[in-house]
Amino acid sequence: MSDTAKDLIHVYFMPGMAANPSIFEFIKFPEDRFEVHWLQWLIPTKKESIKEYSLRIIENIHHKNIVLIGVSFGGVIVQEIAKYIKVRRLIIISSIKCRDELPKNMKFASKTGVYKLLPIGLMDYVDQLEKIAVNDYLKKRAKLYKQYLSVRDKYYLSWAIENMVNWDCSTVNPEIIHIHGNKDVVFPIKYIKDAILVEGGTHVMIINRFRWFNKYLPELILKGKEAIKNNPKIIKI
């Protein structure tokens, strides 16, 4: 192994719920410093805990002292993974750090169990959305869903929703870097604390604001929270 290969920083990305890793296709890092790896969703086993699931994901991590980056529910999973392996940097995007940041509708779903009544089968019709979309905006959104939301297994979806709304997080990792858009409707910014703000960023900003991430993620990986202090363009809330 060359000295250059030894010095590479290995960055593992975990996609959002039901999404395939191609949501990261536009994320490009300097190849002389970073090597990027995409993690994928596994189908949960019967009554598998989030701890057991995270330990299975770890089997697909083949380097030490890695950077872990997770989007949405993938942000929850990387926080769980970081409990069991040493990480160089832990970054979440469009996600939450603890139950306090869950929106009221998800807390209500958790308390009442209403999440169990969600029509998971509707995911079967994602392929048909383009055909019934009535305007350009809906057609564009339907195309995004079709392209990126490819994990359609009903047991996985039920498991993921249950573990998202019931996630038990009592302690926030003090070194975590949280990046959040002020237009996120899934996890509204008003519930989020101690995060880097992306103006105009939505819940899918990893796809449509990829230039922001290509510009600032390498610095955040290399310098951590020091990058926030040193770069006035990285806005913290």
Short mmCIF file of N, CA and C in Angstrom, two decimals, residues 72-146:
data_model
loop_
_atom_site.label_atom_id
_atom_site.label_comp_id
_atom_site.label_asym_id
_atom_site.label_seq_id
_atom_site.Cartn_x
_atom_site.Cartn_y
_atom_site.Cartn_z
N SER A 72 -31.11 12.12 7.24
CA SER A 72 -32.44 11.81 7.77
C SER A 72 -32.38 10.60 8.72
N PHE A 73 -33.14 9.53 8.46
CA PHE A 73 -33.08 8.36 9.34
C PHE A 73 -31.70 7.72 9.28
N GLY A 74 -31.00 7.92 8.15
CA GLY A 74 -29.61 7.45 8.07
C GLY A 74 -28.74 8.17 9.08
N GLY A 75 -29.12 9.41 9.44
CA GLY A 75 -28.41 10.15 10.49
C GLY A 75 -28.58 9.51 11.85
N VAL A 76 -29.75 8.94 12.09
CA VAL A 76 -29.98 8.20 13.34
C VAL A 76 -29.12 6.95 13.37
N ILE A 77 -29.08 6.24 12.24
CA ILE A 77 -28.32 5.00 12.18
C ILE A 77 -26.82 5.25 12.40
N VAL A 78 -26.27 6.30 11.79
CA VAL A 78 -24.82 6.54 11.98
C VAL A 78 -24.52 6.93 13.43
N GLN A 79 -25.47 7.58 14.10
CA GLN A 79 -25.25 7.88 15.52
C GLN A 79 -25.22 6.60 16.34
N GLU A 80 -26.07 5.65 15.97
CA GLU A 80 -26.05 4.35 16.65
C GLU A 80 -24.75 3.61 16.36
N ILE A 81 -24.31 3.63 15.10
CA ILE A 81 -23.07 2.95 14.72
C ILE A 81 -21.89 3.52 15.51
N ALA A 82 -21.87 4.84 15.67
CA ALA A 82 -20.75 5.51 16.34
C ALA A 82 -20.64 5.14 17.82
N LYS A 83 -21.65 4.47 18.36
CA LYS A 83 -21.57 3.99 19.74
C LYS A 83 -20.65 2.77 19.84
N TYR A 84 -20.39 2.10 18.71
CA TYR A 84 -19.71 0.81 18.75
C TYR A 84 -18.38 0.80 18.01
N ILE A 85 -18.08 1.85 17.23
CA ILE A 85 -16.78 1.93 16.57
C ILE A 85 -16.21 3.33 16.74
N LYS A 86 -14.91 3.43 16.63
CA LYS A 86 -14.24 4.73 16.73
C LYS A 86 -14.39 5.46 15.39
N VAL A 87 -14.83 6.71 15.45
CA VAL A 87 -14.98 7.48 14.22
C VAL A 87 -14.14 8.75 14.29
N ARG A 88 -13.65 9.16 13.15
CA ARG A 88 -12.87 10.39 13.05
C ARG A 88 -13.80 11.60 13.12
N ARG A 89 -14.97 11.48 12.46
CA ARG A 89 -15.94 12.56 12.44
C ARG A 89 -17.33 11.96 12.25
N LEU A 90 -18.31 12.55 12.93
CA LEU A 90 -19.70 12.10 12.83
C LEU A 90 -20.53 13.29 12.38
N ILE A 91 -21.17 13.15 11.21
CA ILE A 91 -21.92 14.25 10.62
C ILE A 91 -23.32 13.77 10.25
N ILE A 92 -24.35 14.54 10.62
CA ILE A 92 -25.71 14.21 10.21
C ILE A 92 -26.27 15.37 9.39
N ILE A 93 -27.11 15.03 8.44
CA ILE A 93 -27.70 16.00 7.52
C ILE A 93 -29.21 15.78 7.47
N SER A 94 -29.98 16.87 7.64
CA SER A 94 -31.44 16.78 7.56
C SER A 94 -31.96 15.70 8.52
N SER A 95 -31.45 15.70 9.74
CA SER A 95 -31.77 14.65 10.70
C SER A 95 -31.99 15.26 12.08
N ILE A 96 -31.93 14.44 13.11
CA ILE A 96 -32.09 14.91 14.49
C ILE A 96 -31.02 14.28 15.37
N LYS A 97 -30.72 14.94 16.48
CA LYS A 97 -29.70 14.45 17.42
C LYS A 97 -30.31 13.76 18.63
N CYS A 98 -31.60 13.99 18.87
CA CYS A 98 -32.26 13.43 20.05
C CYS A 98 -33.77 13.57 19.89
N ARG A 99 -34.51 12.99 20.81
CA ARG A 99 -35.97 13.02 20.72
C ARG A 99 -36.52 14.44 20.84
N ASP A 100 -35.81 15.31 21.53
CA ASP A 100 -36.29 16.69 21.69
C ASP A 100 -36.45 17.39 20.34
N GLU A 101 -35.72 16.92 19.32
CA GLU A 101 -35.78 17.56 18.01
C GLU A 101 -36.84 16.94 17.09
N LEU A 102 -37.50 15.90 17.55
CA LEU A 102 -38.60 15.33 16.78
C LEU A 102 -39.75 16.33 16.70
N PRO A 103 -40.38 16.48 15.54
CA PRO A 103 -41.55 17.36 15.46
C PRO A 103 -42.73 16.77 16.23
N LYS A 104 -43.70 17.61 16.54
CA LYS A 104 -44.83 17.19 17.37
C LYS A 104 -45.61 16.04 16.75
N ASN A 105 -45.75 16.04 15.43
CA ASN A 105 -46.53 14.96 14.80
C ASN A 105 -45.87 13.60 14.99
N MET A 106 -44.52 13.56 15.00
CA MET A 106 -43.82 12.29 15.21
C MET A 106 -43.89 11.86 16.68
N LYS A 107 -43.83 12.83 17.59
CA LYS A 107 -43.98 12.49 19.01
C LYS A 107 -45.38 11.95 19.27
N PHE A 108 -46.37 12.57 18.62
CA PHE A 108 -47.75 12.10 18.76
C PHE A 108 -47.89 10.68 18.21
N ALA A 109 -47.27 10.44 17.05
CA ALA A 109 -47.32 9.10 16.44
C ALA A 109 -46.69 8.07 17.36
N SER A 110 -45.59 8.46 18.01
CA SER A 110 -44.90 7.56 18.92
C SER A 110 -45.77 7.25 20.14
N LYS A 111 -46.39 8.28 20.68
CA LYS A 111 -47.18 8.13 21.91
C LYS A 111 -48.44 7.31 21.67
N THR A 112 -49.07 7.50 20.52
CA THR A 112 -50.36 6.85 20.26
C THR A 112 -50.24 5.56 19.46
N GLY A 113 -49.08 5.35 18.82
CA GLY A 113 -48.92 4.18 17.99
C GLY A 113 -49.56 4.31 16.62
N VAL A 114 -49.98 5.54 16.26
CA VAL A 114 -50.68 5.75 14.99
C VAL A 114 -49.79 5.43 13.79
N TYR A 115 -48.47 5.46 13.99
CA TYR A 115 -47.55 5.14 12.88
C TYR A 115 -47.79 3.74 12.33
N LYS A 116 -48.38 2.86 13.16
CA LYS A 116 -48.64 1.49 12.72
C LYS A 116 -49.75 1.44 11.66
N LEU A 117 -50.52 2.53 11.54
CA LEU A 117 -51.65 2.57 10.61
C LEU A 117 -51.29 3.21 9.28
N LEU A 118 -50.04 3.65 9.13
CA LEU A 118 -49.64 4.31 7.89
C LEU A 118 -49.74 3.34 6.71
N PRO A 119 -50.23 3.83 5.55
CA PRO A 119 -50.40 2.97 4.37
C PRO A 119 -49.09 2.69 3.66
N ILE A 120 -48.29 1.80 4.23
CA ILE A 120 -46.97 1.49 3.69
C ILE A 120 -47.07 1.02 2.24
N GLY A 121 -48.18 0.36 1.90
CA GLY A 121 -48.35 -0.16 0.56
C GLY A 121 -48.35 0.90 -0.53
N LEU A 122 -48.57 2.17 -0.16
CA LEU A 122 -48.55 3.23 -1.15
C LEU A 122 -47.20 3.35 -1.85
N MET A 123 -46.14 2.89 -1.19
CA MET A 123 -44.82 2.94 -1.81
C MET A 123 -44.80 2.12 -3.10
N ASP A 124 -45.72 1.14 -3.22
CA ASP A 124 -45.77 0.33 -4.43
C ASP A 124 -46.14 1.16 -5.65
N TYR A 125 -46.75 2.33 -5.40
CA TYR A 125 -47.25 3.13 -6.51
C TYR A 125 -46.30 4.26 -6.91
N VAL A 126 -45.10 4.29 -6.33
CA VAL A 126 -44.14 5.33 -6.67
C VAL A 126 -43.85 5.32 -8.17
N ASP A 127 -43.76 4.13 -8.75
CA ASP A 127 -43.46 4.02 -10.18
C ASP A 127 -44.53 4.65 -11.06
N GLN A 128 -45.74 4.79 -10.51
CA GLN A 128 -46.85 5.33 -11.31
C GLN A 128 -47.01 6.84 -11.16
N LEU A 129 -46.26 7.45 -10.25
CA LEU A 129 -46.48 8.87 -9.98
C LEU A 129 -46.23 9.75 -11.19
N GLU A 130 -45.22 9.41 -11.97
CA GLU A 130 -44.91 10.22 -13.15
C GLU A 130 -46.09 10.26 -14.12
N LYS A 131 -46.81 9.17 -14.22
CA LYS A 131 -47.91 9.07 -15.18
C LYS A 131 -49.11 9.93 -14.77
N ILE A 132 -49.30 10.12 -13.45
CA ILE A 132 -50.48 10.85 -13.00
C ILE A 132 -50.17 12.28 -12.56
N ALA A 133 -48.87 12.66 -12.56
CA ALA A 133 -48.49 14.03 -12.18
C ALA A 133 -49.11 15.02 -13.17
N VAL A 134 -49.67 16.11 -12.64
CA VAL A 134 -50.44 17.03 -13.49
C VAL A 134 -49.70 18.32 -13.84
N ASN A 135 -48.55 18.56 -13.24
CA ASN A 135 -47.79 19.76 -13.62
C ASN A 135 -46.30 19.46 -13.53
N ASP A 136 -45.48 20.40 -13.97
CA ASP A 136 -44.03 20.18 -14.04
C ASP A 136 -43.43 19.92 -12.68
N TYR A 137 -43.92 20.66 -11.63
CA TYR A 137 -43.37 20.47 -10.29
C TYR A 137 -43.61 19.04 -9.81
N LEU A 138 -44.86 18.57 -9.98
CA LEU A 138 -45.19 17.23 -9.52
C LEU A 138 -44.45 16.17 -10.32
N LYS A 139 -44.27 16.42 -11.61
CA LYS A 139 -43.53 15.47 -12.44
C LYS A 139 -42.08 15.38 -12.00
N LYS A 140 -41.49 16.53 -11.67
CA LYS A 140 -40.11 16.55 -11.21
C LYS A 140 -39.98 15.82 -9.89
N ARG A 141 -40.92 16.09 -8.96
CA ARG A 141 -40.89 15.43 -7.66
C ARG A 141 -41.10 13.93 -7.80
N ALA A 142 -42.03 13.54 -8.68
CA ALA A 142 -42.30 12.12 -8.90
C ALA A 142 -41.06 11.42 -9.47
N LYS A 143 -40.35 12.11 -10.35
CA LYS A 143 -39.14 11.53 -10.93
C LYS A 143 -38.08 11.32 -9.85
N LEU A 144 -37.97 12.29 -8.91
CA LEU A 144 -37.03 12.14 -7.80
C LEU A 144 -37.38 10.93 -6.94
N TYR A 145 -38.67 10.79 -6.60
CA TYR A 145 -39.10 9.66 -5.79
C TYR A 145 -38.77 8.34 -6.48
N LYS A 146 -39.08 8.28 -7.77
CA LYS A 146 -38.87 7.05 -8.51
C LYS A 146 -37.39 6.69 -8.59
#
